[in-house]
Amino acid sequence: MSLPQKVAIVTGGGTGVGRATSLGLARLGYHVMINYSRSRDEAEQTVAEIEQLGQQGLAVLADVADDAACRRLVADTVSAWGRVDVLVNCAGTTEFIPFDDLDRVTDEVWDRLYKVNVVGAFHCARAVREPMQNAGGGMIVNVSSVAAQLGQGSSIPYCCTKAALDNLTVSLARTLAPQIRVNGVAPGFIAGRWTEAGLGANYDRIKQSYEKSLPLGRVCDPEDVAACILSLISGSLLVTGQTLTVDSGMMISGFHVKFSE
């Protein structure tokens, strides 16, 4: 008897941590559905790489802040492959605002970040509940940040939305047990295009400052974070409601760096 084909949805799966996770899931034997909001070319390239690994992939335009779009994303996945086993909520956004510039923290910034980073993850989790239960169980991983605990990062609203996402992880883990496990990962500074674009001229300075101060001597790359996500998916079936930190020791270092001069 052959085992059923496993299927994963990775939001924001075309770039950065999402891309690394999508490819890692393909190596584990999953078909992978990727959503994107702006990075169509990157998403389609990731699908091509998934197919090179011998698995099937699809890329679909879907804004996670839109509940109807999330439901269509899940319905398209079930239509294509009949089931959903894993959801990785990797889609996220931020605004780079110095913490002391409170006047730039507008209601529009709060609303946009909360709708994507928290409500979007909830939309997707709610949409996959039924197909996961129909498949006999599943796993959800939310991509958070050490900003949730440290209160430092790109902006105050970003830190707050990631703290809310950590609470959502625990709340959903209680609600969806025993069939569906819900965990999270909390990366530290992640090297790559997204962070570089946000920090601009300050990127190299901040990256080097972290590398000199972190206990393990380097910042995360997307593959480091993906490895933690994959360990939660393929590891012990008795882990739920946990957020795993992957930060090169940032949480224990006590180091703080300003994201702007």
mmCIF file of N, CA and C in Angstrom, residues 50 82 178 209 233:
data_model
loop_
_atom_site.group_PDB
_atom_site.id
_atom_site.type_symbol
_atom_site.label_atom_id
_atom_site.label_comp_id
_atom_site.label_asym_id
_atom_site.label_seq_id
_atom_site.Cartn_x
_atom_site.Cartn_y
_atom_site.Cartn_z
ATOM 1 N N ILE A 50 10.999 23.484 -7.411
ATOM 2 C CA ILE A 50 10.276 22.380 -6.763
ATOM 3 C C ILE A 50 10.103 21.224 -7.739
ATOM 4 N N GLY A 82 -6.088 17.235 -3.543
ATOM 5 C CA GLY A 82 -7.006 16.460 -2.724
ATOM 6 C C GLY A 82 -6.886 16.604 -1.223
ATOM 7 N N PRO A 178 -6.832 17.634 19.094
ATOM 8 C CA PRO A 178 -5.555 16.931 18.926
ATOM 9 C C PRO A 178 -5.146 16.676 17.463
ATOM 10 N N SER A 209 27.336 44.698 13.183
ATOM 11 C CA SER A 209 27.229 44.878 14.631
ATOM 12 C C SER A 209 26.683 43.626 15.291
ATOM 13 N N ILE A 233 7.973 20.354 11.558
ATOM 14 C CA ILE A 233 7.047 19.571 10.725
ATOM 15 C C ILE A 233 7.383 18.085 10.767
#
